XYZ file of C-alpha atoms in Angstrom:
687
model
C 45.605 84.546 69.860
C 42.841 86.948 68.755
C 40.600 85.787 71.596
C 43.157 86.964 74.160
C 43.654 90.379 72.512
C 41.560 93.093 74.149
C 40.980 96.518 72.603
C 39.345 99.772 73.656
C 35.569 99.469 73.448
C 35.410 95.729 74.202
C 33.046 94.353 76.846
C 35.027 92.005 79.079
C 34.735 89.891 82.238
C 36.742 91.004 85.259
C 37.331 88.753 88.258
C 37.568 90.457 91.634
C 36.780 87.391 93.772
C 37.240 83.673 93.295
C 33.710 82.885 94.577
C 31.673 85.836 93.254
C 30.496 86.197 89.635
C 32.543 88.110 87.099
C 32.215 91.863 86.763
C 31.130 93.070 83.326
C 32.934 96.207 82.190
C 33.578 98.158 78.993
C 37.169 99.197 78.296
C 37.530 102.949 77.764
C 41.306 103.342 78.022
C 44.383 101.160 78.390
C 47.148 102.909 80.331
C 50.618 101.711 81.168
C 51.740 102.443 84.718
C 55.212 103.423 85.895
C 56.067 99.875 87.020
C 55.187 98.436 83.613
C 51.717 97.050 84.424
C 48.636 97.816 82.331
C 45.517 99.315 83.893
C 42.174 99.551 82.164
C 39.809 102.474 82.692
C 36.389 100.862 82.397
C 32.695 101.735 82.519
C 30.736 99.806 85.159
C 27.719 97.683 84.262
C 25.564 96.228 87.026
C 23.517 93.042 87.330
C 20.153 92.596 88.995
C 21.858 91.139 92.073
C 23.773 94.414 92.503
C 20.711 96.693 92.870
C 18.060 96.950 95.572
C 14.733 95.163 95.676
C 12.731 98.306 94.875
C 14.773 98.890 91.731
C 14.316 95.221 90.782
C 10.569 95.739 91.012
C 10.882 98.766 88.746
C 12.956 96.732 86.291
C 10.309 93.977 86.311
C 7.557 96.449 85.422
C 9.706 97.865 82.632
C 10.303 94.339 81.295
C 6.559 93.574 81.318
C 5.808 96.769 79.401
C 8.463 95.895 76.850
C 7.025 92.399 76.366
C 3.529 93.799 75.862
C 4.603 96.491 73.405
C 6.940 94.307 71.354
C 4.620 91.235 71.549
C 7.303 88.808 72.657
C 6.651 85.051 72.447
C 5.676 83.302 75.657
C 8.615 82.069 77.717
C 8.731 79.338 80.317
C 9.484 80.049 83.962
C 13.021 78.745 83.605
C 13.613 80.936 80.546
C 12.313 83.985 82.399
C 14.618 83.120 85.268
C 17.658 82.833 83.007
C 16.698 85.952 81.043
C 17.065 88.053 84.205
C 20.695 86.935 84.349
C 21.260 88.393 80.866
C 19.925 91.845 81.762
C 22.446 94.517 82.712
C 22.181 98.158 83.768
C 24.495 100.744 82.259
C 26.027 103.444 84.468
C 28.168 106.568 84.210
C 30.618 105.265 86.807
C 34.263 104.721 85.865
C 36.938 102.731 87.647
C 40.454 101.461 87.004
C 41.203 97.723 87.192
C 44.335 95.707 86.467
C 44.266 94.274 82.964
C 45.534 90.932 84.279
C 42.108 90.366 85.916
C 40.385 90.126 82.519
C 38.842 86.663 82.049
C 37.264 86.903 78.596
C 35.057 88.866 76.224
C 31.289 89.267 76.120
C 28.731 91.063 73.968
C 26.423 93.759 75.388
C 23.794 95.463 73.213
C 21.047 98.014 73.706
C 17.640 96.309 73.801
C 15.536 97.161 70.774
C 11.836 96.624 70.113
C 12.682 94.402 67.175
C 14.799 92.055 69.313
C 13.510 88.671 70.434
C 14.386 88.033 74.069
C 14.735 84.293 73.618
C 17.539 84.953 71.142
C 19.806 86.135 73.959
C 19.450 82.764 75.686
C 20.618 80.916 72.577
C 23.907 82.843 72.421
C 26.795 82.474 74.820
C 28.214 85.538 76.581
C 25.404 87.742 75.240
C 23.776 90.436 77.394
C 21.423 93.387 76.902
C 20.529 96.602 78.719
C 17.702 99.127 78.496
C 17.962 101.121 81.738
C 20.710 103.289 83.245
C 21.572 102.830 86.938
C 22.907 105.690 89.049
C 24.925 104.210 91.966
C 24.898 107.520 93.850
C 21.222 108.459 93.546
C 20.086 104.799 93.478
C 17.773 105.368 90.518
C 16.906 103.602 87.272
C 16.204 105.676 84.168
C 15.564 104.822 80.544
C 18.607 105.119 78.326
C 18.497 108.306 76.264
C 20.153 106.594 73.312
C 17.202 104.302 72.694
C 16.524 103.606 69.032
C 12.826 104.249 68.512
C 11.767 101.767 65.875
C 8.218 100.579 65.375
C 4.726 101.684 64.415
C 4.583 103.955 67.444
C 7.380 106.204 66.178
C 7.128 105.931 62.395
C 5.352 108.495 60.203
C 2.400 107.492 58.058
C 3.344 108.259 54.452
C 0.317 109.070 52.246
C -0.119 107.460 48.865
C 1.589 109.101 45.908
C -0.659 111.274 43.774
C -1.389 110.265 40.225
C -0.082 112.256 37.286
C -3.397 114.016 36.574
C -4.423 114.346 40.246
C -3.910 117.702 41.985
C -2.909 118.233 45.574
C -5.939 119.652 47.412
C -4.097 120.278 50.707
C -3.534 123.841 51.868
C 0.225 124.248 51.813
C 0.178 127.269 54.145
C -1.222 125.093 56.923
C 1.340 122.359 56.378
C 4.531 124.438 56.123
C 5.870 127.984 55.997
C 7.710 129.213 52.897
C 10.970 130.945 53.760
C 12.508 131.239 50.281
C 11.189 131.228 46.740
C 13.812 130.166 44.164
C 11.580 131.432 41.293
C 11.866 135.114 42.265
C 12.433 138.098 39.986
C 15.939 138.863 41.307
C 19.132 137.705 39.673
C 21.864 135.871 41.555
C 24.177 138.872 41.290
C 21.562 141.126 42.862
C 21.060 138.690 45.737
C 24.830 138.516 46.334
C 25.035 142.318 46.390
C 22.227 142.491 48.939
C 24.020 139.941 51.151
C 27.189 142.076 51.047
C 25.147 145.082 52.142
C 23.648 143.006 54.988
C 27.148 142.041 56.206
C 28.242 145.684 56.094
C 25.181 146.724 58.120
C 25.950 143.955 60.652
C 29.539 145.175 61.021
C 28.351 148.746 61.523
C 25.781 147.583 64.092
C 28.494 145.800 66.087
C 30.617 148.946 66.033
C 27.739 150.892 67.577
C 27.022 148.207 70.227
C 29.188 148.589 73.346
C 29.065 144.912 74.391
C 30.036 143.740 70.919
C 32.969 146.178 70.746
C 34.331 144.646 73.946
C 34.027 141.071 72.664
C 35.312 141.939 69.154
C 37.745 144.819 69.704
C 39.186 144.712 66.177
C 37.468 145.454 62.874
C 38.223 142.129 61.267
C 36.712 140.237 64.241
C 33.506 142.256 63.925
C 33.435 141.637 60.172
C 33.959 137.911 60.747
C 31.102 137.826 63.253
C 28.857 139.726 60.815
C 29.596 137.194 58.093
C 28.168 134.260 60.053
C 25.060 132.399 58.997
C 22.735 134.319 61.324
C 23.313 137.506 59.258
C 22.744 135.738 55.945
C 19.562 134.068 57.187
C 18.229 137.427 58.376
C 18.990 139.021 54.963
C 17.260 136.250 53.000
C 14.285 136.322 55.366
C 14.033 140.084 54.817
C 13.880 139.596 51.048
C 11.141 136.986 51.397
C 8.998 139.196 53.644
C 9.327 142.224 51.326
C 8.448 140.302 48.166
C 12.022 140.436 46.859
C 11.860 144.251 46.535
C 15.405 145.494 47.121
C 14.338 149.032 48.110
C 11.943 147.810 50.811
C 14.465 145.222 52.011
C 17.175 147.907 52.358
C 14.916 150.073 54.475
C 14.071 147.059 56.656
C 17.758 146.374 57.333
C 18.233 149.935 58.620
C 14.995 151.006 60.363
C 14.378 154.376 61.973
C 16.082 153.503 65.271
C 19.332 152.191 63.794
C 20.746 149.101 62.080
C 19.489 145.654 63.074
C 22.007 143.558 65.039
C 21.684 139.765 64.713
C 23.667 137.508 67.049
C 24.024 133.747 67.248
C 24.919 131.531 70.223
C 28.629 131.886 69.535
C 28.424 135.617 70.239
C 25.934 135.379 73.095
C 28.127 133.048 75.158
C 30.979 134.466 77.189
C 34.496 133.030 77.341
C 33.924 131.555 80.824
C 30.732 129.818 79.657
C 32.617 128.373 76.683
C 35.270 126.996 79.070
C 32.574 125.401 81.210
C 31.060 123.824 78.126
C 34.401 122.344 77.042
C 34.934 120.941 80.538
C 31.447 119.418 80.583
C 31.924 117.997 77.089
C 35.119 116.308 78.259
C 33.282 114.729 81.206
C 29.888 113.781 79.775
C 30.469 113.668 76.050
C 27.480 114.672 73.926
C 25.006 114.187 76.782
C 23.557 117.697 76.561
C 20.974 117.151 79.299
C 23.677 116.397 81.885
C 25.852 119.233 80.560
C 23.032 121.716 81.019
C 21.941 120.338 84.394
C 25.382 120.196 86.057
C 27.378 122.963 84.340
C 25.064 125.418 82.531
C 21.639 125.417 84.219
C 20.906 129.014 83.120
C 21.104 128.002 79.445
C 18.324 126.299 77.532
C 18.831 122.911 75.939
C 18.388 124.380 72.445
C 21.054 126.979 73.188
C 23.516 124.283 74.309
C 22.923 122.201 71.186
C 23.284 125.196 68.862
C 26.495 126.278 70.567
C 27.939 122.764 70.207
C 27.518 122.676 66.430
C 28.862 126.237 66.075
C 31.774 125.385 68.371
C 32.691 122.494 66.063
C 33.374 125.012 63.262
C 35.941 126.949 65.287
C 39.710 126.522 65.495
C 39.341 125.612 69.170
C 37.593 122.372 68.263
C 40.207 121.493 65.631
C 42.995 122.146 68.134
C 41.424 119.919 70.809
C 40.801 117.213 68.255
C 44.450 117.203 67.316
C 45.521 117.030 70.962
C 43.217 114.091 71.605
C 44.517 112.319 68.535
C 48.114 112.797 69.686
C 47.195 111.588 73.185
C 45.416 108.563 71.753
C 48.487 107.678 69.718
C 50.594 107.625 72.859
C 48.131 105.292 74.636
C 47.791 101.560 74.167
C 45.376 100.417 71.504
C 45.217 96.822 72.612
C 46.672 94.461 75.150
C 47.312 90.733 75.150
C 46.231 88.831 78.260
C 47.142 85.121 78.380
C 44.540 82.579 79.406
C 44.168 82.266 83.166
C 45.083 78.682 84.112
C 45.504 78.829 87.881
C 43.158 76.511 89.838
C 40.202 78.079 91.586
C 40.321 77.970 95.412
C 36.696 76.786 95.449
C 37.563 73.438 93.850
C 36.712 70.562 96.180
C 38.115 67.715 94.031
C 41.488 67.146 92.519
C 41.205 67.226 88.716
C 43.085 63.929 88.422
C 40.690 62.006 90.684
C 38.035 59.606 89.458
C 35.185 61.558 87.805
C 31.595 61.191 88.842
C 32.351 60.538 92.502
C 30.421 62.577 95.025
C 32.121 63.934 98.064
C 35.518 65.227 98.979
C 37.420 66.054 102.108
C 34.990 67.779 104.483
C 31.901 67.241 102.270
C 29.118 64.733 102.824
C 28.481 62.005 100.333
C 25.193 62.032 98.458
C 25.151 65.759 97.736
C 24.309 66.897 94.231
C 24.635 70.100 92.212
C 22.541 72.957 93.577
C 21.567 74.109 90.089
C 21.027 71.073 87.831
C 20.906 68.435 90.632
C 23.303 66.166 88.801
C 25.304 63.653 90.814
C 28.239 63.290 88.413
C 30.704 65.893 87.289
C 34.418 65.878 86.427
C 34.916 68.844 88.742
C 33.050 70.184 91.765
C 33.133 73.704 93.208
C 32.098 74.887 96.659
C 29.288 77.431 96.433
C 27.563 79.567 99.028
C 28.376 79.776 102.743
C 30.847 77.124 103.918
C 28.550 75.832 106.682
C 25.850 74.927 104.126
C 28.157 72.598 102.194
C 26.583 73.473 98.831
C 28.382 72.846 95.568
C 28.054 73.199 91.809
C 29.126 71.072 88.899
C 31.596 72.344 86.297
C 29.039 73.666 83.795
C 26.861 75.323 86.469
C 29.968 76.898 87.996
C 30.866 78.519 84.671
C 27.244 79.700 84.339
C 27.396 81.163 87.857
C 30.632 83.018 87.168
C 29.433 84.497 83.857
C 25.755 85.216 84.497
C 25.612 85.655 88.274
C 22.918 83.060 89.000
C 21.882 79.413 88.795
C 20.312 77.761 85.776
C 17.161 76.764 87.654
C 15.419 78.762 90.420
C 16.114 77.122 93.781
C 15.170 77.963 97.338
C 18.471 79.768 97.727
C 17.453 82.126 94.927
C 13.900 82.786 96.078
C 11.993 79.634 95.062
C 10.740 79.328 98.619
C 9.003 82.698 98.208
C 7.117 81.625 95.129
C 9.739 82.189 92.462
C 10.977 85.361 90.932
C 7.479 86.681 90.205
C 6.268 86.776 93.799
C 9.246 88.489 95.413
C 10.932 91.691 94.453
C 14.134 89.889 93.571
C 14.521 86.796 91.448
C 17.811 85.824 93.060
C 19.841 86.678 96.113
C 23.365 87.603 96.966
C 25.668 85.406 98.967
C 25.081 87.462 102.109
C 21.311 86.947 101.835
C 21.748 83.229 101.274
C 23.356 82.805 104.685
C 20.058 83.466 106.432
C 18.014 80.921 104.427
C 18.012 77.144 104.193
C 18.933 75.619 100.821
C 17.002 73.202 98.664
C 16.764 70.223 101.027
C 17.035 66.899 99.303
C 18.133 64.608 102.104
C 18.160 64.368 105.858
C 21.896 64.924 106.175
C 21.719 68.475 104.886
C 18.794 69.344 107.147
C 20.852 68.237 110.159
C 23.704 70.483 109.107
C 21.431 73.481 108.776
C 19.588 72.887 112.033
C 22.571 74.190 113.992
C 22.506 77.522 112.190
C 18.853 78.365 112.839
C 18.389 79.329 116.506
C 14.966 80.379 117.764
C 14.726 82.830 120.661
C 11.649 83.765 122.682
C 11.214 86.910 124.757
C 9.507 85.619 127.880
C 8.277 87.883 130.674
C 9.535 86.973 134.139
C 7.375 86.779 137.254
C 9.053 89.856 138.661
C 8.119 91.885 135.575
C 4.503 90.712 135.676
C 4.169 91.586 139.355
C 5.817 94.992 138.758
C 3.173 95.772 136.141
C 0.470 95.286 138.769
C 2.174 96.796 141.793
C 3.777 99.838 140.092
C 0.948 100.646 137.738
C 1.010 104.332 138.695
C 4.723 104.566 137.830
C 4.656 102.487 134.676
C 1.353 103.884 133.352
C 0.834 101.063 130.802
C -1.818 102.866 128.782
C 0.285 106.011 128.492
C 3.357 103.948 127.595
C 1.386 102.104 124.915
C 0.318 105.385 123.343
C 3.866 106.753 123.540
C 6.223 103.798 122.973
C 9.128 106.124 122.235
C 9.049 107.673 125.731
C 11.434 106.175 128.291
C 10.291 104.531 131.555
C 11.898 105.297 134.875
C 13.331 101.863 135.550
C 15.124 102.943 138.729
C 11.862 103.976 140.404
C 10.248 100.665 139.462
C 13.291 98.775 140.733
C 13.218 100.641 144.044
C 9.541 99.895 144.547
C 9.940 96.247 143.598
C 13.052 95.590 145.722
C 11.098 93.672 148.403
C 9.570 91.577 145.655
C 13.030 90.865 144.283
C 14.066 89.583 147.726
C 11.075 87.267 147.735
C 12.042 85.813 144.364
C 15.507 84.723 145.455
C 14.112 81.438 146.676
C 11.923 79.265 144.414
C 8.252 79.655 145.169
C 4.912 79.912 143.425
C 3.208 83.128 142.454
C 0.743 82.783 145.325
C 3.592 82.523 147.819
C 5.263 85.552 146.295
C 2.162 87.694 146.625
C 1.681 86.464 150.170
C 5.253 87.416 151.066
C 4.831 90.818 149.448
C 1.772 91.559 151.568
C 3.576 90.247 154.624
C 6.506 92.605 153.959
C 4.150 95.567 154.033
C 3.625 96.192 150.334
C 1.154 99.035 150.010
C 1.293 99.428 146.210
C -1.099 96.594 145.430
C -4.294 97.813 143.756
C -7.149 98.476 146.116
C -10.066 96.124 146.053
C -13.588 97.309 145.412
C -15.742 98.287 148.356
C -18.536 95.925 147.456
C -17.626 92.297 146.893
C -18.063 90.986 143.383
C -21.028 88.738 142.912
C -20.539 85.910 140.494
C -23.557 84.671 138.662
C -23.558 81.864 136.151
C -25.607 82.883 133.133
C -26.468 80.097 130.708
C -25.526 80.890 127.126
C -28.615 81.084 124.903
C -28.748 79.257 121.612
C -27.918 80.881 118.287
C -31.537 80.731 117.125
C -32.762 82.666 120.163
C -30.038 85.315 119.711
C -31.007 85.847 116.070
C -34.668 86.025 117.051
C -33.992 88.648 119.754
C -31.922 90.730 117.346
C -34.660 90.607 114.723
C -37.245 91.755 117.293
C -35.103 94.545 118.811
C -33.789 95.865 115.467
C -36.155 95.018 112.589
C -35.010 95.615 109.062
C -35.704 99.164 107.835
C -34.874 101.103 104.782
C -31.545 102.863 105.113
C -31.967 106.570 105.625
C -29.455 109.078 104.405
C -26.841 109.737 107.047
C -26.406 113.239 108.312
C -23.091 115.040 108.428
C -20.540 113.680 110.914
C -20.465 115.187 114.356
C -17.705 117.819 114.557
C -14.950 117.396 117.140
C -12.811 120.503 116.812
C -15.556 122.708 115.390
C -18.350 124.650 117.080
C -21.408 122.627 117.890
C -24.466 123.287 115.769
C -27.433 124.993 117.349
C -29.827 122.243 116.317
C -29.370 118.816 117.960
C -28.269 115.987 115.681
C -29.286 112.420 116.336
C -26.827 109.703 115.225
C -28.073 106.564 113.534
C -28.126 103.547 115.829
C -26.566 100.202 115.040
C -28.447 97.044 116.110
C -30.300 98.510 119.025
C -27.763 101.141 120.102
C -29.489 104.243 121.455
C -28.261 107.676 122.426
C -27.658 108.851 125.989
C -30.705 110.065 127.934
C -30.431 111.881 131.238
C -32.883 111.499 134.127
C -34.415 114.914 133.535
C -35.227 114.123 129.937
C -32.478 116.270 128.412
C -31.185 114.259 125.444
C -27.513 113.599 124.894
C -26.156 113.564 121.333
C -24.567 110.520 119.790
C -21.072 111.649 120.755
C -21.865 111.907 124.471
C -21.479 115.747 124.660
C -24.496 117.781 125.901
C -26.048 120.216 123.484
C -25.399 123.901 124.014
C -27.543 126.817 123.012
C -24.815 128.671 121.179
C -21.204 128.482 120.143
C -18.488 126.812 122.192
C -17.313 128.975 125.065
C -13.704 129.761 125.748
C -13.756 127.712 128.955
C -14.496 124.526 127.053
C -11.277 122.836 126.015
C -10.811 121.981 122.368
C -10.000 118.315 121.908
C -7.272 117.816 119.317
C -7.455 114.484 117.617
C -5.644 113.173 114.551
C -7.514 113.192 111.281
C -9.033 109.826 110.444
C -8.890 108.355 106.981
C -12.356 108.092 105.481
C -11.583 104.680 104.073
C -10.633 103.332 107.516
C -13.460 104.976 109.480
C -16.280 102.426 109.997
C -18.876 105.086 110.786
C -18.904 108.881 110.432
C -20.357 109.188 113.987
C -17.626 109.772 116.602
C -18.343 109.316 120.336
C -16.529 111.852 122.533
C -16.773 111.565 126.293
C -17.598 114.784 128.132
C -16.604 115.828 131.635
C -20.034 114.835 132.930
C -19.756 111.411 131.351
C -16.328 110.906 132.894
C -17.689 111.977 136.266
C -20.477 109.403 136.008
C -17.967 106.684 135.116
C -16.115 107.225 138.383
C -19.154 105.976 140.283
C -18.979 102.631 138.482
C -16.824 99.806 139.791
C -14.381 98.032 137.562
C -16.610 95.014 137.186
C -19.590 97.221 136.278
C -17.523 99.027 133.661
C -16.514 95.716 132.071
C -20.081 94.458 132.178
C -21.317 97.653 130.495
C -18.633 97.331 127.800
C -19.585 93.722 127.077
C -23.299 94.523 126.935
C -23.662 98.089 125.615
C -27.356 97.623 124.834
C -28.361 97.243 128.492
C -29.041 100.336 130.663
C -26.535 101.213 133.393
C -27.864 102.188 136.822
C -25.798 104.644 138.886
C -26.541 105.727 142.445
C -25.122 109.204 142.989
C -24.423 110.666 146.446
C -26.364 113.820 147.366
C -24.517 116.861 145.961
C -23.496 119.746 148.233
C -25.953 122.613 148.395
C -23.322 125.155 147.363
C -22.752 123.448 144.017
C -25.257 123.312 141.213
C -25.414 120.528 138.660
C -27.345 121.820 135.651
C -27.494 118.535 133.817
C -28.174 116.220 136.792
C -31.453 115.910 138.721
C -31.720 117.677 142.076
C -33.078 114.622 143.839
C -30.938 111.496 143.830
C -33.429 109.250 145.524
C -34.192 107.782 142.125
C -31.287 106.064 140.336
C -30.065 107.519 137.046
C -30.441 105.230 134.088
C -27.894 105.658 131.290
C -28.363 103.891 128.002
C -25.159 103.387 125.990
């Protein structure tokens, strides 16, 4: 009978789905609805399966730090797996659920440094939490109510002094004396001085315009002057003046007027007090949230001081009485009978012969997904229906209570290396649908083969031909640099319409190209003027290659590299020579004018306004293989146009060989300052 009685403050299981694990909630209120049903206002607690993978990674790092600080005993992989099922995350989220959905009690505690994690595995229905989850912001934060116990937070108490030993410490450096009980004044004299201090405080409030508005009557001003802030100021004045009443009197009323001392109760306005009461009703004594959401212009110390002063007022006593009367009208406890209805996920009739595998619609030979047992008095369908997975009776109860399986399987991330390799140690039911389960026989693999369909994106012949024929429209290099830009598909389709007509009948690629030329296609790339000469070059052996490299680039001591060549800055007046790599040499023109390592000719001064500034993205120093950057100039691009496509490819494959270019004679009206006047001799470029 007591097990089915649920009270406010209990941690309970709620069932919202017959196949999903129980929800763990804490009962805050029990309310009776108009139709006679009982609803429970509960605080939500979340499991690891309810948060994202990034937050699971953060929770794993927090767990490792806790194990290192508290020096926990070593756990096995299975114990670590099951321990993640016992971890919960507290939240500030409330919801209302029917009390009839309660399925039992559980115990949830705040994780302490003195706790042993393996002790939670030995107890049934026992959970712990150490982090707070915000469902709106999707964040995990440490709980502010953490009990700080341990050597890290405890004070070191010195040894007690002996009877004849004197304390050599300087007390003024350790603490500040604010009152001396062994003073020369009598208690009656001190009381008289305190009365004078209250009278001065009342007079000061009468002179202050803001105080006269807040305390319009004399007795309200006298009550405010009798608060602790006035008494503390009077006693502090006596201490500073050496308990001389004459000096203390003059300090209370200086030359400019009486001293006015106010506490937080007087500093706060009525509207701010109303906001504080509203925030206190919502957040409780969570002063950080109260200050952040309701009173951001107040300091945390001011909020705390106002709270303890507010507790001494009649307003607090009145609200306390109202809450007590409201609590009396609410339910204190509710009785929920044991839920005995059969679960829809049962795949065997309870009265059938125990230990038999299989049921209607299930293959024989299947075992429990968690413990792999083949005999159980009751079987339950688990996971997606097309996978035909099931659990035994004990593993089903474990799944419903703890939200996972006893042993890590492929469905829960074992295929990814266990819970340590992936960000999540287990998966939800939706994630399971995309993965194959723990295969134990051929029958299950056949069932799953139908659910995994492989698709391949294969380029058609028409698309491949369009890339060649409509290269000027497609601009593959430009499209590769700007993949987000759209391509004019209609223009490509219009140009490739004759090709599309050729493809209607089956034919080979050679026949298609022949038909395209026959139809008058003029968009095919132009062939080179000079026919390509093929020459078979025998591949030298590895020993000869190493020998040639050693001769062309002997080992030398590494010299300090100069500063990198600027791209968007003005060129330096002095030429800089880049360091070569395995025989690479800088550009040399026919007239002997050297080119720098970046391919840009040297200038005698700063960059002129006619020269365009090349804007390039900043390169990460860790990713840059060499600080030298090669930038092609206009002259270099002009020389490249005189090379055929085959010569360009040959020069790219063999950058150490010189490139010979035969330039046509330039017109007499144009002057080329960097090229020789006579072109009878070929220009040799070394890249």
